[in-house]
CSV table of C-alpha atoms in Angstrom, one decimal:
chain,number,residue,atom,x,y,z
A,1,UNK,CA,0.0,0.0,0.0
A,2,UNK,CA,0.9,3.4,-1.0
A,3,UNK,CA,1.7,6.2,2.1
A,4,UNK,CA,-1.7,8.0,1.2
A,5,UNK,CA,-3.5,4.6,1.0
A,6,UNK,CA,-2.3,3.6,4.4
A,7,UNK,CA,-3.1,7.0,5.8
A,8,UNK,CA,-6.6,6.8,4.0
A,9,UNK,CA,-7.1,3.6,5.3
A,10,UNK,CA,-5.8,4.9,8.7
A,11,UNK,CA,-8.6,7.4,9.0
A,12,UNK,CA,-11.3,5.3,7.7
A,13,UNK,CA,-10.8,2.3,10.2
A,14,UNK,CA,-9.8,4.5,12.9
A,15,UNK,CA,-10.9,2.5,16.4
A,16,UNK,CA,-13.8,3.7,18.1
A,17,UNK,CA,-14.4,2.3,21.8
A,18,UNK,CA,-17.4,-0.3,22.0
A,19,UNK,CA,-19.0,2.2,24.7
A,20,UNK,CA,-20.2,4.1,21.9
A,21,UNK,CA,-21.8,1.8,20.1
A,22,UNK,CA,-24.3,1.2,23.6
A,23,UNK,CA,-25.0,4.6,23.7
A,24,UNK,CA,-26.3,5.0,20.3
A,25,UNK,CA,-28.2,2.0,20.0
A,26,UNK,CA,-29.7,3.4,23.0
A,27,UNK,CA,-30.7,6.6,22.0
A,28,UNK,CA,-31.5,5.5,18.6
A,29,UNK,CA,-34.7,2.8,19.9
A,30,UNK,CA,-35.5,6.0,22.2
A,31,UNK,CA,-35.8,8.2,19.4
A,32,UNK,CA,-37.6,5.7,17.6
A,33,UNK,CA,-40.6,5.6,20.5
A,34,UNK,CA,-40.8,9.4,20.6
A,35,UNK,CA,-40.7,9.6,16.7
A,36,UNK,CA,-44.2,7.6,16.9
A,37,UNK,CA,-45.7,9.3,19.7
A,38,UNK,CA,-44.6,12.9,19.5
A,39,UNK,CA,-42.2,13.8,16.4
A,40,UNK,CA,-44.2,12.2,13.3
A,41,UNK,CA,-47.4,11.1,15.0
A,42,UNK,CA,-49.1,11.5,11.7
A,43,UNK,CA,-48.0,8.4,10.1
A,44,UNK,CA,-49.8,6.1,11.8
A,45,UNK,CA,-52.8,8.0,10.7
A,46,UNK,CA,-51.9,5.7,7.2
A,47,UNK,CA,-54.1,3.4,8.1
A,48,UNK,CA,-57.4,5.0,7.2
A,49,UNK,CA,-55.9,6.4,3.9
A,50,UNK,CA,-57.2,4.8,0.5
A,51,UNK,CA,-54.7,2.5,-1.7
A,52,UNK,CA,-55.2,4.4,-4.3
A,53,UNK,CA,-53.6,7.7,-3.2
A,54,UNK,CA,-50.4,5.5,-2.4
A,55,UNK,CA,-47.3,6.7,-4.8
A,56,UNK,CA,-44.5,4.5,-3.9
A,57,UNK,CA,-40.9,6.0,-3.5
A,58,UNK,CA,-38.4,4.4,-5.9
A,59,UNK,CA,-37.3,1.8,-3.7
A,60,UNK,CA,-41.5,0.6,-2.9
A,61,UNK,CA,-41.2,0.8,-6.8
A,62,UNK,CA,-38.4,-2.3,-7.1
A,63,UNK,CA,-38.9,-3.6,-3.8
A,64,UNK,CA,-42.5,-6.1,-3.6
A,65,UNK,CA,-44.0,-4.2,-1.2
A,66,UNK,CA,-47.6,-3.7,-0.7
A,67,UNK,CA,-49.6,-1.4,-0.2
A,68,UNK,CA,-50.4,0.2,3.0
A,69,UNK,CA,-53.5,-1.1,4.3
A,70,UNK,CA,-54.8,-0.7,8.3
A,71,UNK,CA,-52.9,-4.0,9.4
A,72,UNK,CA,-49.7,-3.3,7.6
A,73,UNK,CA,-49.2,-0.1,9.1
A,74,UNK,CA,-50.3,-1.1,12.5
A,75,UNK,CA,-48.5,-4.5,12.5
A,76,UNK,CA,-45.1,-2.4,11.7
A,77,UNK,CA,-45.3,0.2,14.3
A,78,UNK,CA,-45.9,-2.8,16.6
A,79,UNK,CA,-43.3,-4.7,15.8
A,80,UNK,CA,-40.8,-1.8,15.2
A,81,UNK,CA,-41.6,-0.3,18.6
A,82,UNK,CA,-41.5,-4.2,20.1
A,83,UNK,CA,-38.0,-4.7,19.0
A,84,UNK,CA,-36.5,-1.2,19.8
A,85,UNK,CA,-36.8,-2.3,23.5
A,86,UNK,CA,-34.2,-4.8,24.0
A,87,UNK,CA,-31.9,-3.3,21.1
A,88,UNK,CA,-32.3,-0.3,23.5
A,89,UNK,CA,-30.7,-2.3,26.5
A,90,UNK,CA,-28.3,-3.8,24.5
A,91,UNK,CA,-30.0,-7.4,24.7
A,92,UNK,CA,-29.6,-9.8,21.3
A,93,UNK,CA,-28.9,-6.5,19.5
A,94,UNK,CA,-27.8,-7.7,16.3
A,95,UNK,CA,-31.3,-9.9,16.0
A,96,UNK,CA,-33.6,-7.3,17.1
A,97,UNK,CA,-31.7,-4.3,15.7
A,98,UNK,CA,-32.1,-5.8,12.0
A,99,UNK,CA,-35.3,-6.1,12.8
A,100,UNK,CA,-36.0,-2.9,14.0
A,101,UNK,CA,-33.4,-1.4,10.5
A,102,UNK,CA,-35.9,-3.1,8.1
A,103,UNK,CA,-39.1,-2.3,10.4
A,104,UNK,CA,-38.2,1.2,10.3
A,105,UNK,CA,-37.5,1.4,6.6
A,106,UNK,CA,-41.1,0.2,5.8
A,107,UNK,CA,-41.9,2.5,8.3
A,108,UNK,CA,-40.3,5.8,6.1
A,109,UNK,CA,-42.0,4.2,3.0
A,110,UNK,CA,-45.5,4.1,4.5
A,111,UNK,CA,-44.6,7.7,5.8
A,112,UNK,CA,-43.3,9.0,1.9
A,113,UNK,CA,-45.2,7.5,-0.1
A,114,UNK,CA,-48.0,10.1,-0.2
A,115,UNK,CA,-46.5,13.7,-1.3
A,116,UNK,CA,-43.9,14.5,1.7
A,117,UNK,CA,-40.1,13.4,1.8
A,118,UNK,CA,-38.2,14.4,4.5
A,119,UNK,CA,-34.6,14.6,4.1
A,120,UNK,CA,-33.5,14.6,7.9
A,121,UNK,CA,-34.0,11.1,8.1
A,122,UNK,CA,-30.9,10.1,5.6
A,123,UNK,CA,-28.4,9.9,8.4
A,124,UNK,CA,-30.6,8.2,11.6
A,125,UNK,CA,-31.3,4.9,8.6
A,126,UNK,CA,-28.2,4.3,7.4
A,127,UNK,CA,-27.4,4.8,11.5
A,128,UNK,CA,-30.1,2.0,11.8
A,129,UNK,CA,-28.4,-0.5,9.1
A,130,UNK,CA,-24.9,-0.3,10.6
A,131,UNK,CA,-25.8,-0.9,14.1
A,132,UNK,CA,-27.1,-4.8,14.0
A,133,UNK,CA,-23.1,-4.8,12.4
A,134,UNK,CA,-21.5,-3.8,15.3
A,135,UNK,CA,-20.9,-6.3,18.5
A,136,UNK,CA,-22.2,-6.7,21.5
A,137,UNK,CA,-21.6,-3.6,23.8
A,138,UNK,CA,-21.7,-1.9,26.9
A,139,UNK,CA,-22.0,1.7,28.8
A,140,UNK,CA,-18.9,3.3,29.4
A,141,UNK,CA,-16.5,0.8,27.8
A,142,UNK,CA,-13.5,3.2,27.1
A,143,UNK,CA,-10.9,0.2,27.1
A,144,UNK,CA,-12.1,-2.1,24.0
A,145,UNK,CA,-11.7,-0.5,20.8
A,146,UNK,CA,-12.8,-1.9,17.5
A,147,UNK,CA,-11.7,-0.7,13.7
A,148,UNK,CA,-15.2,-2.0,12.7
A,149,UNK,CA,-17.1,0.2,14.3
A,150,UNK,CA,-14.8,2.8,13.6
A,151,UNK,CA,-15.7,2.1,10.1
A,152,UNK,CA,-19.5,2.1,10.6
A,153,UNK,CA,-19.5,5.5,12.6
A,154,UNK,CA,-17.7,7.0,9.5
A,155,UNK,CA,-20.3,5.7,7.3
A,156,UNK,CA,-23.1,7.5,9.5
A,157,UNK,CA,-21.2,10.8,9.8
A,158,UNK,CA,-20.4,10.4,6.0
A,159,UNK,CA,-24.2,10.5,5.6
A,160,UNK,CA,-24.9,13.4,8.0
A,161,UNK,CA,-22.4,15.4,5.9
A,162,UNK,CA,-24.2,14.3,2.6
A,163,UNK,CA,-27.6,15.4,4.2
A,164,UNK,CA,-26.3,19.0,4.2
A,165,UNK,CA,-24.2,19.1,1.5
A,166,UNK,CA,-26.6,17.7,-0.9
A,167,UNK,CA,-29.1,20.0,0.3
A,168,UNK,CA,-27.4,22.8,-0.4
A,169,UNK,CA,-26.7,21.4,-3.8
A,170,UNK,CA,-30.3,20.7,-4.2
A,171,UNK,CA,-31.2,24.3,-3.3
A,172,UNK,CA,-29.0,26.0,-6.2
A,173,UNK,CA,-29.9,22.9,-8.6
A,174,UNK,CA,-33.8,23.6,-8.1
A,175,UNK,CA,-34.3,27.4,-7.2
A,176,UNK,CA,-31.1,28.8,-8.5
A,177,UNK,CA,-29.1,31.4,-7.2
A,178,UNK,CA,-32.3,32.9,-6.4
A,179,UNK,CA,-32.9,31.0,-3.2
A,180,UNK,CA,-30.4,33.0,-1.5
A,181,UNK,CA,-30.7,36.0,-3.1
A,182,UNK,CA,-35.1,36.5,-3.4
A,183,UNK,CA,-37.0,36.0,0.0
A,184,UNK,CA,-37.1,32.4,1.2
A,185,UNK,CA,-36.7,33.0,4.4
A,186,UNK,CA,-39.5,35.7,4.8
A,187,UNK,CA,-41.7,33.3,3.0
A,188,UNK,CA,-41.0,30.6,5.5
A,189,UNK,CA,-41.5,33.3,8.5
A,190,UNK,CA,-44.2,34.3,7.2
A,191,UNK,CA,-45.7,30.7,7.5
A,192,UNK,CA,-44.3,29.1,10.1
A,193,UNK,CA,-42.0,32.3,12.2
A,194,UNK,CA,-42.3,32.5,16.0
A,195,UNK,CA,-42.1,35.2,18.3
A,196,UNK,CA,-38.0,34.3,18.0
A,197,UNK,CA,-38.1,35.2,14.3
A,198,UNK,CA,-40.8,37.6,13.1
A,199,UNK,CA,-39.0,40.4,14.4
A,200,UNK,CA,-36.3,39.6,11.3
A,201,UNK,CA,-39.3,40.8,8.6
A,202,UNK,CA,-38.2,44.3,9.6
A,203,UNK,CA,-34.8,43.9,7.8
A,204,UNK,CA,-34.7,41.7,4.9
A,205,UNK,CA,-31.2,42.2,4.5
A,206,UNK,CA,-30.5,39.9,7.3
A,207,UNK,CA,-32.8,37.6,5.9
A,208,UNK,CA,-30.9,37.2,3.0
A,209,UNK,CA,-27.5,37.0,4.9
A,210,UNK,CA,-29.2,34.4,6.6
A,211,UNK,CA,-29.8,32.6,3.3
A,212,UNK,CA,-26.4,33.0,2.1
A,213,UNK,CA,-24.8,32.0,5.2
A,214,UNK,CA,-27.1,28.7,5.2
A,215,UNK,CA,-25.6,27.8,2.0
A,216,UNK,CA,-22.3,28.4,2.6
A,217,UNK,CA,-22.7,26.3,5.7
A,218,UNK,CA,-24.1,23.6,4.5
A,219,UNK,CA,-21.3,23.4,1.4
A,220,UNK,CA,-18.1,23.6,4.0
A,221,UNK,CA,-19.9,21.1,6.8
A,222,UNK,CA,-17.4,18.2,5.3
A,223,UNK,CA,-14.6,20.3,7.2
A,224,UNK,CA,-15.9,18.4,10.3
A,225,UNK,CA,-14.6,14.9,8.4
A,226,UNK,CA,-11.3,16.3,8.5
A,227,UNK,CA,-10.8,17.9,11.4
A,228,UNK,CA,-7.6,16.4,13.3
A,229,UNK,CA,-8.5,18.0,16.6
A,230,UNK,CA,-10.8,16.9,18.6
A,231,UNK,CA,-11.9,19.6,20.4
A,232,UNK,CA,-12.1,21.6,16.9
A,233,UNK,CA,-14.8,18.3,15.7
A,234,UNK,CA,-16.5,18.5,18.8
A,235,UNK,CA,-16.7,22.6,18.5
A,236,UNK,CA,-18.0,22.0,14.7
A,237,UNK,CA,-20.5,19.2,15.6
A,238,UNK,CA,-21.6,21.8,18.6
A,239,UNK,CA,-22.3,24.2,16.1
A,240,UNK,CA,-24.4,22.0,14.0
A,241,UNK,CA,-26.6,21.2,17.1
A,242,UNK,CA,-27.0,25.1,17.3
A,243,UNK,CA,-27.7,25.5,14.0
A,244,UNK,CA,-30.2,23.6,14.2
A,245,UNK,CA,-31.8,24.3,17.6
A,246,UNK,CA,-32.0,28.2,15.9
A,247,UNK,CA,-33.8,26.8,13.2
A,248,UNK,CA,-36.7,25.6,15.2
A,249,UNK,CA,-36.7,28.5,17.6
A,250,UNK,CA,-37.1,30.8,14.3
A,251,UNK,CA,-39.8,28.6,11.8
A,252,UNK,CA,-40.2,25.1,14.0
A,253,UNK,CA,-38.5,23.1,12.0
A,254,UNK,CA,-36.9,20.0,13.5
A,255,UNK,CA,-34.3,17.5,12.6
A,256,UNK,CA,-34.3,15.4,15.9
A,257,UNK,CA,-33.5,12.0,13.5
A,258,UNK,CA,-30.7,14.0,11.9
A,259,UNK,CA,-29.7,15.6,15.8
A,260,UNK,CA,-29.9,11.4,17.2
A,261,UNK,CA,-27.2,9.8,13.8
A,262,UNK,CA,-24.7,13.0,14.1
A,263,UNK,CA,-24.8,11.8,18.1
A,264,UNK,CA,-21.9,9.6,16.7
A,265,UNK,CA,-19.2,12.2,16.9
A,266,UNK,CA,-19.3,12.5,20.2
A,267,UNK,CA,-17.3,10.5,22.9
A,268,UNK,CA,-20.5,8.9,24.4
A,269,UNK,CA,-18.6,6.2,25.5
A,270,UNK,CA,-17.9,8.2,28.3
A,271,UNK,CA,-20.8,8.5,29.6
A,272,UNK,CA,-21.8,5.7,32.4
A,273,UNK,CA,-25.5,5.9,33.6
A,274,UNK,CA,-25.4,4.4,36.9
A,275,UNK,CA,-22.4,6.2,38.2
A,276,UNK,CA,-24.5,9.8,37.3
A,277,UNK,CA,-27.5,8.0,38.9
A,278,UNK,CA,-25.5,6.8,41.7
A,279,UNK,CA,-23.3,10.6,41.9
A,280,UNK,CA,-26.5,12.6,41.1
A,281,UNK,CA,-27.3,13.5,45.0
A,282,UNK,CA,-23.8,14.2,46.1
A,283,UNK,CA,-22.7,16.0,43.0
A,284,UNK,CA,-23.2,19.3,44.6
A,285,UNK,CA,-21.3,18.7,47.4
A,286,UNK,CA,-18.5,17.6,45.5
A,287,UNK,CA,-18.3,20.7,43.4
A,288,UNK,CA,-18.4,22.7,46.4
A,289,UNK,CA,-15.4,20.1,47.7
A,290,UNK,CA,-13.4,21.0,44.7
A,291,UNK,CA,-13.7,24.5,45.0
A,292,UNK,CA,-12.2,24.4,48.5
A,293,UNK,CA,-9.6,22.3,47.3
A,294,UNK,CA,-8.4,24.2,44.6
A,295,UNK,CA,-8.6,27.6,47.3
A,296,UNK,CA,-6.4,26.1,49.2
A,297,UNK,CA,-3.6,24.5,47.5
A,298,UNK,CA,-0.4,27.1,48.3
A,299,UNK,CA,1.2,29.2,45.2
A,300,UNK,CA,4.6,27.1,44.1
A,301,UNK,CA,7.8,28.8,45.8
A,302,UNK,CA,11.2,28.6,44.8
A,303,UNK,CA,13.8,29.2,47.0
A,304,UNK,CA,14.3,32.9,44.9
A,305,UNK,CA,11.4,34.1,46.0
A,306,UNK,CA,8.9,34.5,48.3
A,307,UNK,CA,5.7,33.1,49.0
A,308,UNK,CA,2.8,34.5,47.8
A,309,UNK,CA,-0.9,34.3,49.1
A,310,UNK,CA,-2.8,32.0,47.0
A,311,UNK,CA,-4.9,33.9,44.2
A,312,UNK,CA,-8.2,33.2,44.8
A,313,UNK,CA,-9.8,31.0,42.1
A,314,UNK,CA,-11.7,32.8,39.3
């Protein structure tokens, strides 16, 4: 292999610790029970729709699927939201995450399939389909590290960056330079603004700014893929979760399935449940311990100089 293979190769199977892994499965079979109940309640309401207003997506096209009927869409939401339990907790959760990966599919085609396509929810299925790869895994498991999974989280994040790169792309493709420069964003205000955006229909010219800096967001966000430093990714990542949460505070507009697959940035296998449980009460008291401590460590001396009275801590 050439250097730049073996660097290429480097970065694509970098190790990932198997901590991670629990944590997403986790909050992916959470997401998926409030994506039911409270994110995209509507698509159970399927059911009662006629056959004949069904237009499959491509993929309903070559796969045999049938049409939607009352049992089909009930039976899937049952068994998708039946199987997200145990992937959830990390028990058989190769089995049940397949099961849930293909349940949730049929779930997005049912959901599609009459007008509405939702781009958000690129990133959280290909998160769903890599998963049931990955092995068996647990909270705050810092010490195992696998190249595989390493792999599979850079196949997610890929996708997260193609969900806003494309879209931009899509944006100039279909409406032109004219999407940044004419008044799409008063449009959408107009529609959908809250009292945290219709304030901005008194100076267009920060809609528009708005519009160009979208774009131009949306074009650089594979930076994040190639940011060496950590705490650089993790200050990129953090803006993209701001990004976002300022998008729903101005026009309501949510990407929580988007928010749940770019989740795999982060070091979540950090995180251990029952120690924050366990910690939760005393946590207080041990901030309040560590202030004292740090207040009263002495300033360094040398024997040049004298000693100083501590600083106190800022």
């Amino acid at each position: 292999m050439t250097p730049l293979t073996t660097r290429a190769a480097g970065w694509f199977f970098q190790p990932v610790a198997l901590g991670r892994v629990a944590a997403m499965r986790f909050l992916a079979g959470a997401f998926i029970w409030v994506d039911w109940w409270w994110y995209m309640p509507w698509i159970l309401g399927h059911r009662h729709v006629p056959g004949e207003l069904y237009q499959p997506l491509f993929i309903g096209r070559v796969l045999p699927i049938p049409v939607p009927n009352y049992w089909i869409v009930v039976g899937t939401l049952v068994v998708l939201l039946a199987a997200a339990i145990p992937m959830m907790f990390n028990r058989a959760p190769r089995l049940f995450g397949w099961i849930v990966a293909v349940a949730y599919l049929e779930w997005m085609i049912i959901a599609m399939s009459y007008g509405k396509v939702d781009h958000g929810k690129f990133g959280f299925l290909i998160l769903l389909f890599l998963l049931p790869t990955m092995p068996k895994a647990r909270w705050g498991d810092r010490r195992n590290l696998s190249e595989h999974v390493g792999w599979g989280f850079n196949l997610v994040q890929i996708g997260v960056v193609c969900t806003y790169f494309f879209a931009a792309w899509a944006k100039i493709r279909y409406g032109g330079w004219e999407w940044v420069n004419s008044a799409t964003m008063t449009w959408a205000i107009l529609r959908r603004g809250t009292e945290f955006s219709t304030w901005l229909l008194d100076y267009p010219w920060l809609l528009r700014l708005s519009q160009w800096g979208m774009v131009g967001f949306e074009l650089l966000s594979p930076v994040v893929m190639f940011a060496a430093a950590k705490r650089l990714r993790y200050g990129i990542v953090a803006f993209f979760y701001l990004f976002h949460l300022t998008v729903f505070l101005a026009v309501e507009i949510s990407f929580l399935p988007h928010m749940v697959a770019m989740a795999c940035f982060l070091p979540l296998e950090r995180i251990r449940p029952r120690e924050l449980i366990r910690n939760a009460p005393g946590l207080p008291g041990r901030i309040r311990r560590k202030l004292k401590a740090r207040k009263a460590i002495p300033a360094q001396t040398t024997p040049d100089t004298t000693a100083r009275e501590p600083e106190p801590a800022s």
